[in-house]
């Protein structure tokens, strides 16, 4: 019985040594990325896991254990997980971003509550720039339109409704009364203010899906008597 026990221990040790030796020789074949919206997969891999593909798994594991985490402007954190000896998963925890405003030659990005979460010199694609707001001084950690709660609510609700309906625009221009104008492809949208904003965003999403490559001026501030919105040709 004792001999069998010793033999089992020896076999277990040999197996462990064999697995460790095999792990040292194994190389990473694939690196996958999850949780990315702001950063492309290529950018995330290039900055956070450079040259990981083809590297020995044991060497990469040791390097990750010894090294400090790298920093990216729009990341709160990230995780690196071995899903197998041959593959690694990079999970990004990005800051929530709704849009940005320009101030002092920088782009200041804000979240769903219009809190400023980051500033960068070069804007990132996929988020609208807000123009025309009387924001005053802006700093990371502050809130846009802090002295104007009503205006902040109007701006926030418009942005949330645009995102909810997957309506994309590069720039939204507001006037002093928070009436909004923006472009979607070749269509200039005269959106207006807060009245029935949620319903009008839904209508706009349906119109844009059917518009194709159409261009012109779409006044969505008020329906025509027949319940539709008119798309007018834009003067050259």
JSON list of C-alpha atoms in Angstrom, two decimals:
[
{"chain": "A", "resi": 1, "resn": "UNK", "atom": "CA", "xyz": [0.00, 0.00, 0.00]},
{"chain": "A", "resi": 2, "resn": "UNK", "atom": "CA", "xyz": [2.84, 2.39, 0.89]},
{"chain": "A", "resi": 3, "resn": "UNK", "atom": "CA", "xyz": [4.63, 1.51, -2.36]},
{"chain": "A", "resi": 4, "resn": "UNK", "atom": "CA", "xyz": [1.49, 2.33, -4.35]},
{"chain": "A", "resi": 5, "resn": "UNK", "atom": "CA", "xyz": [1.16, 5.62, -2.52]},
{"chain": "A", "resi": 6, "resn": "UNK", "atom": "CA", "xyz": [4.80, 6.54, -3.23]},
{"chain": "A", "resi": 7, "resn": "UNK", "atom": "CA", "xyz": [4.39, 5.50, -6.84]},
{"chain": "A", "resi": 8, "resn": "UNK", "atom": "CA", "xyz": [1.33, 7.75, -7.12]},
{"chain": "A", "resi": 9, "resn": "UNK", "atom": "CA", "xyz": [3.26, 10.68, -5.69]},
{"chain": "A", "resi": 10, "resn": "UNK", "atom": "CA", "xyz": [6.15, 10.09, -8.09]},
{"chain": "A", "resi": 11, "resn": "UNK", "atom": "CA", "xyz": [3.79, 9.87, -11.06]},
{"chain": "A", "resi": 12, "resn": "UNK", "atom": "CA", "xyz": [2.01, 13.05, -9.98]},
{"chain": "A", "resi": 13, "resn": "UNK", "atom": "CA", "xyz": [5.35, 14.87, -9.68]},
{"chain": "A", "resi": 14, "resn": "UNK", "atom": "CA", "xyz": [6.46, 13.64, -13.08]},
{"chain": "A", "resi": 15, "resn": "UNK", "atom": "CA", "xyz": [3.17, 14.74, -14.59]},
{"chain": "A", "resi": 16, "resn": "UNK", "atom": "CA", "xyz": [3.47, 18.18, -12.97]},
{"chain": "A", "resi": 17, "resn": "UNK", "atom": "CA", "xyz": [7.04, 18.58, -14.22]},
{"chain": "A", "resi": 18, "resn": "UNK", "atom": "CA", "xyz": [6.00, 17.48, -17.71]},
{"chain": "A", "resi": 19, "resn": "UNK", "atom": "CA", "xyz": [3.13, 19.93, -17.78]},
{"chain": "A", "resi": 20, "resn": "UNK", "atom": "CA", "xyz": [5.35, 22.74, -16.52]},
{"chain": "A", "resi": 21, "resn": "UNK", "atom": "CA", "xyz": [7.96, 21.94, -19.16]},
{"chain": "A", "resi": 22, "resn": "UNK", "atom": "CA", "xyz": [5.29, 21.84, -21.84]},
{"chain": "A", "resi": 23, "resn": "UNK", "atom": "CA", "xyz": [3.86, 25.16, -20.65]},
{"chain": "A", "resi": 24, "resn": "UNK", "atom": "CA", "xyz": [7.30, 26.77, -20.87]},
{"chain": "A", "resi": 25, "resn": "UNK", "atom": "CA", "xyz": [7.53, 25.72, -24.52]},
{"chain": "A", "resi": 26, "resn": "UNK", "atom": "CA", "xyz": [3.96, 26.65, -25.47]},
{"chain": "A", "resi": 27, "resn": "UNK", "atom": "CA", "xyz": [3.49, 29.93, -27.31]},
{"chain": "A", "resi": 28, "resn": "UNK", "atom": "CA", "xyz": [0.49, 32.23, -27.46]},
{"chain": "A", "resi": 29, "resn": "UNK", "atom": "CA", "xyz": [-1.35, 31.88, -30.76]},
{"chain": "A", "resi": 30, "resn": "UNK", "atom": "CA", "xyz": [-4.33, 34.20, -30.35]},
{"chain": "A", "resi": 31, "resn": "UNK", "atom": "CA", "xyz": [-5.15, 37.38, -28.43]},
{"chain": "A", "resi": 32, "resn": "UNK", "atom": "CA", "xyz": [-8.83, 38.35, -28.29]},
{"chain": "A", "resi": 33, "resn": "UNK", "atom": "CA", "xyz": [-10.25, 41.68, -27.07]},
{"chain": "A", "resi": 34, "resn": "UNK", "atom": "CA", "xyz": [-13.59, 42.30, -25.33]},
{"chain": "A", "resi": 35, "resn": "UNK", "atom": "CA", "xyz": [-15.29, 45.41, -23.97]},
{"chain": "A", "resi": 36, "resn": "UNK", "atom": "CA", "xyz": [-13.83, 47.79, -26.53]},
{"chain": "A", "resi": 37, "resn": "UNK", "atom": "CA", "xyz": [-15.94, 50.62, -27.90]},
{"chain": "A", "resi": 38, "resn": "UNK", "atom": "CA", "xyz": [-13.53, 53.53, -27.92]},
{"chain": "A", "resi": 39, "resn": "UNK", "atom": "CA", "xyz": [-10.34, 51.68, -28.75]},
{"chain": "A", "resi": 40, "resn": "UNK", "atom": "CA", "xyz": [-9.97, 49.36, -31.70]},
{"chain": "A", "resi": 41, "resn": "UNK", "atom": "CA", "xyz": [-8.86, 45.81, -31.03]},
{"chain": "A", "resi": 42, "resn": "UNK", "atom": "CA", "xyz": [-5.59, 46.46, -32.85]},
{"chain": "A", "resi": 43, "resn": "UNK", "atom": "CA", "xyz": [-4.86, 49.53, -30.73]},
{"chain": "A", "resi": 44, "resn": "UNK", "atom": "CA", "xyz": [-5.66, 47.73, -27.47]},
{"chain": "A", "resi": 45, "resn": "UNK", "atom": "CA", "xyz": [-3.45, 44.77, -28.39]},
{"chain": "A", "resi": 46, "resn": "UNK", "atom": "CA", "xyz": [-0.64, 47.01, -29.61]},
{"chain": "A", "resi": 47, "resn": "UNK", "atom": "CA", "xyz": [-0.51, 49.15, -26.47]},
{"chain": "A", "resi": 48, "resn": "UNK", "atom": "CA", "xyz": [-1.45, 46.71, -23.69]},
{"chain": "A", "resi": 49, "resn": "UNK", "atom": "CA", "xyz": [-0.16, 43.41, -25.09]},
{"chain": "A", "resi": 50, "resn": "UNK", "atom": "CA", "xyz": [2.52, 44.23, -27.66]},
{"chain": "A", "resi": 51, "resn": "UNK", "atom": "CA", "xyz": [4.14, 41.19, -29.32]},
{"chain": "A", "resi": 52, "resn": "UNK", "atom": "CA", "xyz": [2.04, 38.81, -27.22]},
{"chain": "A", "resi": 53, "resn": "UNK", "atom": "CA", "xyz": [1.19, 36.62, -30.19]},
{"chain": "A", "resi": 54, "resn": "UNK", "atom": "CA", "xyz": [4.05, 34.18, -30.66]},
{"chain": "A", "resi": 55, "resn": "UNK", "atom": "CA", "xyz": [5.49, 34.80, -27.19]},
{"chain": "A", "resi": 56, "resn": "UNK", "atom": "CA", "xyz": [5.99, 31.87, -24.82]},
{"chain": "A", "resi": 57, "resn": "UNK", "atom": "CA", "xyz": [2.99, 31.60, -22.51]},
{"chain": "A", "resi": 58, "resn": "UNK", "atom": "CA", "xyz": [5.17, 31.20, -19.43]},
{"chain": "A", "resi": 59, "resn": "UNK", "atom": "CA", "xyz": [7.26, 34.25, -20.33]},
{"chain": "A", "resi": 60, "resn": "UNK", "atom": "CA", "xyz": [4.14, 36.36, -20.92]},
{"chain": "A", "resi": 61, "resn": "UNK", "atom": "CA", "xyz": [2.62, 35.19, -17.63]},
{"chain": "A", "resi": 62, "resn": "UNK", "atom": "CA", "xyz": [5.80, 36.11, -15.76]},
{"chain": "A", "resi": 63, "resn": "UNK", "atom": "CA", "xyz": [6.03, 39.48, -17.51]},
{"chain": "A", "resi": 64, "resn": "UNK", "atom": "CA", "xyz": [2.43, 40.31, -16.60]},
{"chain": "A", "resi": 65, "resn": "UNK", "atom": "CA", "xyz": [3.04, 39.25, -13.00]},
{"chain": "A", "resi": 66, "resn": "UNK", "atom": "CA", "xyz": [6.16, 41.41, -12.64]},
{"chain": "A", "resi": 67, "resn": "UNK", "atom": "CA", "xyz": [5.12, 44.42, -14.71]},
{"chain": "A", "resi": 68, "resn": "UNK", "atom": "CA", "xyz": [2.95, 47.40, -13.87]},
{"chain": "A", "resi": 69, "resn": "UNK", "atom": "CA", "xyz": [-0.34, 47.96, -15.63]},
{"chain": "A", "resi": 70, "resn": "UNK", "atom": "CA", "xyz": [-0.19, 50.39, -18.51]},
{"chain": "A", "resi": 71, "resn": "UNK", "atom": "CA", "xyz": [-2.37, 53.47, -18.79]},
{"chain": "A", "resi": 72, "resn": "UNK", "atom": "CA", "xyz": [-4.74, 54.55, -21.55]},
{"chain": "A", "resi": 73, "resn": "UNK", "atom": "CA", "xyz": [-6.78, 57.74, -21.34]},
{"chain": "A", "resi": 74, "resn": "UNK", "atom": "CA", "xyz": [-10.22, 56.17, -21.62]},
{"chain": "A", "resi": 75, "resn": "UNK", "atom": "CA", "xyz": [-9.60, 53.05, -19.54]},
{"chain": "A", "resi": 76, "resn": "UNK", "atom": "CA", "xyz": [-10.55, 52.67, -15.91]},
{"chain": "A", "resi": 77, "resn": "UNK", "atom": "CA", "xyz": [-8.93, 49.22, -15.83]},
{"chain": "A", "resi": 78, "resn": "UNK", "atom": "CA", "xyz": [-8.30, 46.09, -17.87]},
{"chain": "A", "resi": 79, "resn": "UNK", "atom": "CA", "xyz": [-7.92, 42.37, -17.23]},
{"chain": "A", "resi": 80, "resn": "UNK", "atom": "CA", "xyz": [-5.70, 39.85, -19.01]},
{"chain": "A", "resi": 81, "resn": "UNK", "atom": "CA", "xyz": [-6.80, 36.22, -18.80]},
{"chain": "A", "resi": 82, "resn": "UNK", "atom": "CA", "xyz": [-5.35, 33.01, -20.17]},
{"chain": "A", "resi": 83, "resn": "UNK", "atom": "CA", "xyz": [-8.34, 31.18, -21.65]},
{"chain": "A", "resi": 84, "resn": "UNK", "atom": "CA", "xyz": [-6.00, 28.32, -22.59]},
{"chain": "A", "resi": 85, "resn": "UNK", "atom": "CA", "xyz": [-2.22, 27.82, -22.74]},
{"chain": "A", "resi": 86, "resn": "UNK", "atom": "CA", "xyz": [-2.41, 29.02, -26.36]},
{"chain": "A", "resi": 87, "resn": "UNK", "atom": "CA", "xyz": [-4.80, 31.97, -26.07]},
{"chain": "A", "resi": 88, "resn": "UNK", "atom": "CA", "xyz": [-5.13, 35.19, -24.08]},
{"chain": "A", "resi": 89, "resn": "UNK", "atom": "CA", "xyz": [-8.18, 37.41, -23.59]},
{"chain": "A", "resi": 90, "resn": "UNK", "atom": "CA", "xyz": [-7.85, 41.15, -23.03]},
{"chain": "A", "resi": 91, "resn": "UNK", "atom": "CA", "xyz": [-10.93, 42.62, -21.30]},
{"chain": "A", "resi": 92, "resn": "UNK", "atom": "CA", "xyz": [-11.20, 46.42, -21.37]},
{"chain": "A", "resi": 93, "resn": "UNK", "atom": "CA", "xyz": [-13.15, 48.48, -18.83]},
{"chain": "A", "resi": 94, "resn": "UNK", "atom": "CA", "xyz": [-13.59, 51.74, -20.70]},
{"chain": "A", "resi": 95, "resn": "UNK", "atom": "CA", "xyz": [-14.92, 54.99, -19.31]},
{"chain": "A", "resi": 96, "resn": "UNK", "atom": "CA", "xyz": [-18.52, 55.74, -20.26]},
{"chain": "A", "resi": 97, "resn": "UNK", "atom": "CA", "xyz": [-18.49, 58.51, -22.87]},
{"chain": "A", "resi": 98, "resn": "UNK", "atom": "CA", "xyz": [-21.42, 60.39, -24.42]},
{"chain": "A", "resi": 99, "resn": "UNK", "atom": "CA", "xyz": [-19.70, 63.20, -26.35]},
{"chain": "A", "resi": 100, "resn": "UNK", "atom": "CA", "xyz": [-17.19, 66.02, -26.04]},
{"chain": "A", "resi": 101, "resn": "UNK", "atom": "CA", "xyz": [-16.69, 69.78, -26.11]},
{"chain": "A", "resi": 102, "resn": "UNK", "atom": "CA", "xyz": [-13.62, 71.76, -27.11]},
{"chain": "A", "resi": 103, "resn": "UNK", "atom": "CA", "xyz": [-11.91, 73.98, -24.57]},
{"chain": "A", "resi": 104, "resn": "UNK", "atom": "CA", "xyz": [-8.39, 75.44, -24.56]},
{"chain": "A", "resi": 105, "resn": "UNK", "atom": "CA", "xyz": [-7.37, 73.46, -27.68]},
{"chain": "A", "resi": 106, "resn": "UNK", "atom": "CA", "xyz": [-8.35, 70.14, -26.08]},
{"chain": "A", "resi": 107, "resn": "UNK", "atom": "CA", "xyz": [-11.31, 67.78, -26.41]},
{"chain": "A", "resi": 108, "resn": "UNK", "atom": "CA", "xyz": [-13.06, 67.25, -23.07]},
{"chain": "A", "resi": 109, "resn": "UNK", "atom": "CA", "xyz": [-15.17, 64.08, -22.97]},
{"chain": "A", "resi": 110, "resn": "UNK", "atom": "CA", "xyz": [-18.15, 63.64, -20.67]},
{"chain": "A", "resi": 111, "resn": "UNK", "atom": "CA", "xyz": [-20.24, 60.70, -19.49]},
{"chain": "A", "resi": 112, "resn": "UNK", "atom": "CA", "xyz": [-23.99, 60.01, -19.26]},
{"chain": "A", "resi": 113, "resn": "UNK", "atom": "CA", "xyz": [-24.36, 62.53, -16.43]},
{"chain": "A", "resi": 114, "resn": "UNK", "atom": "CA", "xyz": [-22.33, 65.16, -18.32]},
{"chain": "A", "resi": 115, "resn": "UNK", "atom": "CA", "xyz": [-19.40, 64.74, -15.92]},
{"chain": "A", "resi": 116, "resn": "UNK", "atom": "CA", "xyz": [-16.08, 65.40, -17.62]},
{"chain": "A", "resi": 117, "resn": "UNK", "atom": "CA", "xyz": [-14.07, 62.18, -17.48]},
{"chain": "A", "resi": 118, "resn": "UNK", "atom": "CA", "xyz": [-11.07, 62.84, -19.73]},
{"chain": "A", "resi": 119, "resn": "UNK", "atom": "CA", "xyz": [-9.33, 65.35, -21.99]},
{"chain": "A", "resi": 120, "resn": "UNK", "atom": "CA", "xyz": [-7.17, 64.63, -25.04]},
{"chain": "A", "resi": 121, "resn": "UNK", "atom": "CA", "xyz": [-5.59, 66.71, -27.77]},
{"chain": "A", "resi": 122, "resn": "UNK", "atom": "CA", "xyz": [-6.87, 64.62, -30.69]},
{"chain": "A", "resi": 123, "resn": "UNK", "atom": "CA", "xyz": [-10.58, 63.69, -30.71]},
{"chain": "A", "resi": 124, "resn": "UNK", "atom": "CA", "xyz": [-11.51, 60.03, -30.95]},
{"chain": "A", "resi": 125, "resn": "UNK", "atom": "CA", "xyz": [-14.04, 58.96, -33.61]},
{"chain": "A", "resi": 126, "resn": "UNK", "atom": "CA", "xyz": [-17.60, 57.92, -32.93]},
{"chain": "A", "resi": 127, "resn": "UNK", "atom": "CA", "xyz": [-18.69, 60.63, -30.48]},
{"chain": "A", "resi": 128, "resn": "UNK", "atom": "CA", "xyz": [-20.39, 63.97, -31.24]},
{"chain": "A", "resi": 129, "resn": "UNK", "atom": "CA", "xyz": [-18.84, 67.34, -30.56]},
{"chain": "A", "resi": 130, "resn": "UNK", "atom": "CA", "xyz": [-21.19, 69.82, -28.88]},
{"chain": "A", "resi": 131, "resn": "UNK", "atom": "CA", "xyz": [-20.95, 73.39, -30.14]},
{"chain": "A", "resi": 132, "resn": "UNK", "atom": "CA", "xyz": [-22.61, 76.58, -28.90]},
{"chain": "A", "resi": 133, "resn": "UNK", "atom": "CA", "xyz": [-22.96, 75.72, -25.22]},
{"chain": "A", "resi": 134, "resn": "UNK", "atom": "CA", "xyz": [-22.04, 78.34, -22.63]},
{"chain": "A", "resi": 135, "resn": "UNK", "atom": "CA", "xyz": [-19.93, 75.97, -20.58]},
{"chain": "A", "resi": 136, "resn": "UNK", "atom": "CA", "xyz": [-17.53, 78.37, -18.85]},
{"chain": "A", "resi": 137, "resn": "UNK", "atom": "CA", "xyz": [-14.35, 76.84, -17.47]},
{"chain": "A", "resi": 138, "resn": "UNK", "atom": "CA", "xyz": [-14.03, 73.08, -17.99]},
{"chain": "A", "resi": 139, "resn": "UNK", "atom": "CA", "xyz": [-11.91, 70.60, -16.06]},
{"chain": "A", "resi": 140, "resn": "UNK", "atom": "CA", "xyz": [-11.78, 66.84, -15.66]},
{"chain": "A", "resi": 141, "resn": "UNK", "atom": "CA", "xyz": [-14.05, 65.93, -12.75]},
{"chain": "A", "resi": 142, "resn": "UNK", "atom": "CA", "xyz": [-16.37, 68.90, -13.34]},
{"chain": "A", "resi": 143, "resn": "UNK", "atom": "CA", "xyz": [-19.87, 68.89, -14.81]},
{"chain": "A", "resi": 144, "resn": "UNK", "atom": "CA", "xyz": [-21.01, 70.59, -17.99]},
{"chain": "A", "resi": 145, "resn": "UNK", "atom": "CA", "xyz": [-23.65, 73.32, -17.55]},
{"chain": "A", "resi": 146, "resn": "UNK", "atom": "CA", "xyz": [-23.51, 72.90, -13.79]},
{"chain": "A", "resi": 147, "resn": "UNK", "atom": "CA", "xyz": [-25.14, 76.30, -13.27]},
{"chain": "A", "resi": 148, "resn": "UNK", "atom": "CA", "xyz": [-27.98, 75.51, -15.69]},
{"chain": "A", "resi": 149, "resn": "UNK", "atom": "CA", "xyz": [-29.77, 72.30, -14.60]},
{"chain": "A", "resi": 150, "resn": "UNK", "atom": "CA", "xyz": [-32.56, 72.70, -17.16]},
{"chain": "A", "resi": 151, "resn": "UNK", "atom": "CA", "xyz": [-30.14, 73.17, -20.04]},
{"chain": "A", "resi": 152, "resn": "UNK", "atom": "CA", "xyz": [-28.09, 70.22, -18.82]},
{"chain": "A", "resi": 153, "resn": "UNK", "atom": "CA", "xyz": [-31.21, 68.02, -18.80]},
{"chain": "A", "resi": 154, "resn": "UNK", "atom": "CA", "xyz": [-32.16, 69.06, -22.35]},
{"chain": "A", "resi": 155, "resn": "UNK", "atom": "CA", "xyz": [-28.68, 68.31, -23.69]},
{"chain": "A", "resi": 156, "resn": "UNK", "atom": "CA", "xyz": [-28.38, 65.03, -21.79]},
{"chain": "A", "resi": 157, "resn": "UNK", "atom": "CA", "xyz": [-31.77, 63.72, -22.89]},
{"chain": "A", "resi": 158, "resn": "UNK", "atom": "CA", "xyz": [-31.10, 64.54, -26.54]},
{"chain": "A", "resi": 159, "resn": "UNK", "atom": "CA", "xyz": [-27.76, 62.72, -26.49]},
{"chain": "A", "resi": 160, "resn": "UNK", "atom": "CA", "xyz": [-29.20, 59.70, -24.71]},
{"chain": "A", "resi": 161, "resn": "UNK", "atom": "CA", "xyz": [-32.10, 59.50, -27.17]},
{"chain": "A", "resi": 162, "resn": "UNK", "atom": "CA", "xyz": [-29.77, 59.79, -30.15]},
{"chain": "A", "resi": 163, "resn": "UNK", "atom": "CA", "xyz": [-27.65, 56.95, -28.80]},
{"chain": "A", "resi": 164, "resn": "UNK", "atom": "CA", "xyz": [-30.68, 54.84, -27.92]},
{"chain": "A", "resi": 165, "resn": "UNK", "atom": "CA", "xyz": [-31.94, 55.12, -31.50]},
{"chain": "A", "resi": 166, "resn": "UNK", "atom": "CA", "xyz": [-28.47, 54.61, -33.01]},
{"chain": "A", "resi": 167, "resn": "UNK", "atom": "CA", "xyz": [-28.49, 58.04, -34.67]},
{"chain": "A", "resi": 168, "resn": "UNK", "atom": "CA", "xyz": [-24.91, 59.06, -35.41]},
{"chain": "A", "resi": 169, "resn": "UNK", "atom": "CA", "xyz": [-23.63, 62.57, -35.98]},
{"chain": "A", "resi": 170, "resn": "UNK", "atom": "CA", "xyz": [-20.20, 64.19, -35.70]},
{"chain": "A", "resi": 171, "resn": "UNK", "atom": "CA", "xyz": [-21.36, 67.56, -34.38]},
{"chain": "A", "resi": 172, "resn": "UNK", "atom": "CA", "xyz": [-24.43, 69.03, -32.67]},
{"chain": "A", "resi": 173, "resn": "UNK", "atom": "CA", "xyz": [-24.89, 72.81, -32.70]},
{"chain": "A", "resi": 174, "resn": "UNK", "atom": "CA", "xyz": [-27.02, 74.40, -29.96]},
{"chain": "A", "resi": 175, "resn": "UNK", "atom": "CA", "xyz": [-28.36, 77.93, -29.89]},
{"chain": "A", "resi": 176, "resn": "UNK", "atom": "CA", "xyz": [-28.97, 79.99, -26.74]},
{"chain": "A", "resi": 177, "resn": "UNK", "atom": "CA", "xyz": [-32.37, 78.30, -26.24]},
{"chain": "A", "resi": 178, "resn": "UNK", "atom": "CA", "xyz": [-30.86, 74.79, -26.61]},
{"chain": "A", "resi": 179, "resn": "UNK", "atom": "CA", "xyz": [-32.42, 74.28, -30.04]},
{"chain": "A", "resi": 180, "resn": "UNK", "atom": "CA", "xyz": [-30.27, 71.64, -31.75]},
{"chain": "A", "resi": 181, "resn": "UNK", "atom": "CA", "xyz": [-29.12, 71.26, -35.34]},
{"chain": "A", "resi": 182, "resn": "UNK", "atom": "CA", "xyz": [-26.92, 68.44, -36.64]},
{"chain": "A", "resi": 183, "resn": "UNK", "atom": "CA", "xyz": [-26.02, 66.48, -39.75]},
{"chain": "A", "resi": 184, "resn": "UNK", "atom": "CA", "xyz": [-26.63, 62.81, -40.45]},
{"chain": "A", "resi": 185, "resn": "UNK", "atom": "CA", "xyz": [-24.82, 61.96, -43.66]},
{"chain": "A", "resi": 186, "resn": "UNK", "atom": "CA", "xyz": [-26.06, 64.38, -46.30]},
{"chain": "A", "resi": 187, "resn": "UNK", "atom": "CA", "xyz": [-29.10, 65.44, -44.28]},
{"chain": "A", "resi": 188, "resn": "UNK", "atom": "CA", "xyz": [-29.10, 68.55, -42.09]},
{"chain": "A", "resi": 189, "resn": "UNK", "atom": "CA", "xyz": [-31.55, 67.94, -39.23]},
{"chain": "A", "resi": 190, "resn": "UNK", "atom": "CA", "xyz": [-33.32, 70.89, -37.64]},
{"chain": "A", "resi": 191, "resn": "UNK", "atom": "CA", "xyz": [-34.18, 69.09, -34.43]},
{"chain": "A", "resi": 192, "resn": "UNK", "atom": "CA", "xyz": [-35.27, 71.87, -32.12]},
{"chain": "A", "resi": 193, "resn": "UNK", "atom": "CA", "xyz": [-35.65, 71.68, -28.34]},
{"chain": "A", "resi": 194, "resn": "UNK", "atom": "CA", "xyz": [-36.87, 69.36, -25.64]},
{"chain": "A", "resi": 195, "resn": "UNK", "atom": "CA", "xyz": [-40.56, 69.07, -26.57]},
{"chain": "A", "resi": 196, "resn": "UNK", "atom": "CA", "xyz": [-41.38, 65.48, -27.55]},
{"chain": "A", "resi": 197, "resn": "UNK", "atom": "CA", "xyz": [-37.68, 64.88, -28.08]},
{"chain": "A", "resi": 198, "resn": "UNK", "atom": "CA", "xyz": [-37.89, 61.15, -27.39]},
{"chain": "A", "resi": 199, "resn": "UNK", "atom": "CA", "xyz": [-40.71, 60.60, -29.89]},
{"chain": "A", "resi": 200, "resn": "UNK", "atom": "CA", "xyz": [-39.05, 62.77, -32.54]},
{"chain": "A", "resi": 201, "resn": "UNK", "atom": "CA", "xyz": [-35.79, 60.81, -32.17]},
{"chain": "A", "resi": 202, "resn": "UNK", "atom": "CA", "xyz": [-37.70, 57.61, -32.90]},
{"chain": "A", "resi": 203, "resn": "UNK", "atom": "CA", "xyz": [-39.28, 59.25, -35.95]},
{"chain": "A", "resi": 204, "resn": "UNK", "atom": "CA", "xyz": [-35.89, 60.51, -37.11]},
{"chain": "A", "resi": 205, "resn": "UNK", "atom": "CA", "xyz": [-34.34, 57.04, -36.82]},
{"chain": "A", "resi": 206, "resn": "UNK", "atom": "CA", "xyz": [-37.08, 55.63, -39.05]},
{"chain": "A", "resi": 207, "resn": "UNK", "atom": "CA", "xyz": [-36.66, 58.42, -41.61]},
{"chain": "A", "resi": 208, "resn": "UNK", "atom": "CA", "xyz": [-32.89, 57.99, -41.79]},
{"chain": "A", "resi": 209, "resn": "UNK", "atom": "CA", "xyz": [-33.20, 54.24, -42.38]},
{"chain": "A", "resi": 210, "resn": "UNK", "atom": "CA", "xyz": [-35.33, 54.90, -45.44]},
{"chain": "A", "resi": 211, "resn": "UNK", "atom": "CA", "xyz": [-33.40, 57.96, -46.64]},
{"chain": "A", "resi": 212, "resn": "UNK", "atom": "CA", "xyz": [-30.46, 56.07, -48.14]},
{"chain": "A", "resi": 213, "resn": "UNK", "atom": "CA", "xyz": [-28.10, 58.59, -49.81]},
{"chain": "A", "resi": 214, "resn": "UNK", "atom": "CA", "xyz": [-30.65, 61.40, -49.79]},
{"chain": "A", "resi": 215, "resn": "UNK", "atom": "CA", "xyz": [-29.53, 64.92, -48.92]},
{"chain": "A", "resi": 216, "resn": "UNK", "atom": "CA", "xyz": [-31.29, 68.12, -47.93]},
{"chain": "A", "resi": 217, "resn": "UNK", "atom": "CA", "xyz": [-32.78, 69.82, -44.88]},
{"chain": "A", "resi": 218, "resn": "UNK", "atom": "CA", "xyz": [-35.09, 67.84, -42.61]},
{"chain": "A", "resi": 219, "resn": "UNK", "atom": "CA", "xyz": [-37.16, 69.98, -40.25]},
{"chain": "A", "resi": 220, "resn": "UNK", "atom": "CA", "xyz": [-38.24, 67.62, -37.49]},
{"chain": "A", "resi": 221, "resn": "UNK", "atom": "CA", "xyz": [-39.34, 70.31, -35.04]},
{"chain": "A", "resi": 222, "resn": "UNK", "atom": "CA", "xyz": [-42.99, 69.93, -36.01]},
{"chain": "A", "resi": 223, "resn": "UNK", "atom": "CA", "xyz": [-45.01, 67.54, -38.14]},
{"chain": "A", "resi": 224, "resn": "UNK", "atom": "CA", "xyz": [-46.89, 68.68, -41.21]},
{"chain": "A", "resi": 225, "resn": "UNK", "atom": "CA", "xyz": [-50.72, 68.50, -41.13]},
{"chain": "A", "resi": 226, "resn": "UNK", "atom": "CA", "xyz": [-50.53, 65.03, -42.69]},
{"chain": "A", "resi": 227, "resn": "UNK", "atom": "CA", "xyz": [-48.29, 63.82, -39.83]},
{"chain": "A", "resi": 228, "resn": "UNK", "atom": "CA", "xyz": [-45.03, 63.68, -41.80]},
{"chain": "A", "resi": 229, "resn": "UNK", "atom": "CA", "xyz": [-41.80, 65.65, -41.84]},
{"chain": "A", "resi": 230, "resn": "UNK", "atom": "CA", "xyz": [-40.63, 67.37, -45.00]},
{"chain": "A", "resi": 231, "resn": "UNK", "atom": "CA", "xyz": [-37.18, 66.86, -46.51]},
{"chain": "A", "resi": 232, "resn": "UNK", "atom": "CA", "xyz": [-36.35, 69.94, -48.51]},
{"chain": "A", "resi": 233, "resn": "UNK", "atom": "CA", "xyz": [-33.56, 70.40, -51.03]},
{"chain": "A", "resi": 234, "resn": "UNK", "atom": "CA", "xyz": [-30.62, 72.37, -49.71]},
{"chain": "A", "resi": 235, "resn": "UNK", "atom": "CA", "xyz": [-29.76, 75.53, -51.60]},
{"chain": "A", "resi": 236, "resn": "UNK", "atom": "CA", "xyz": [-26.34, 75.33, -53.28]}
]
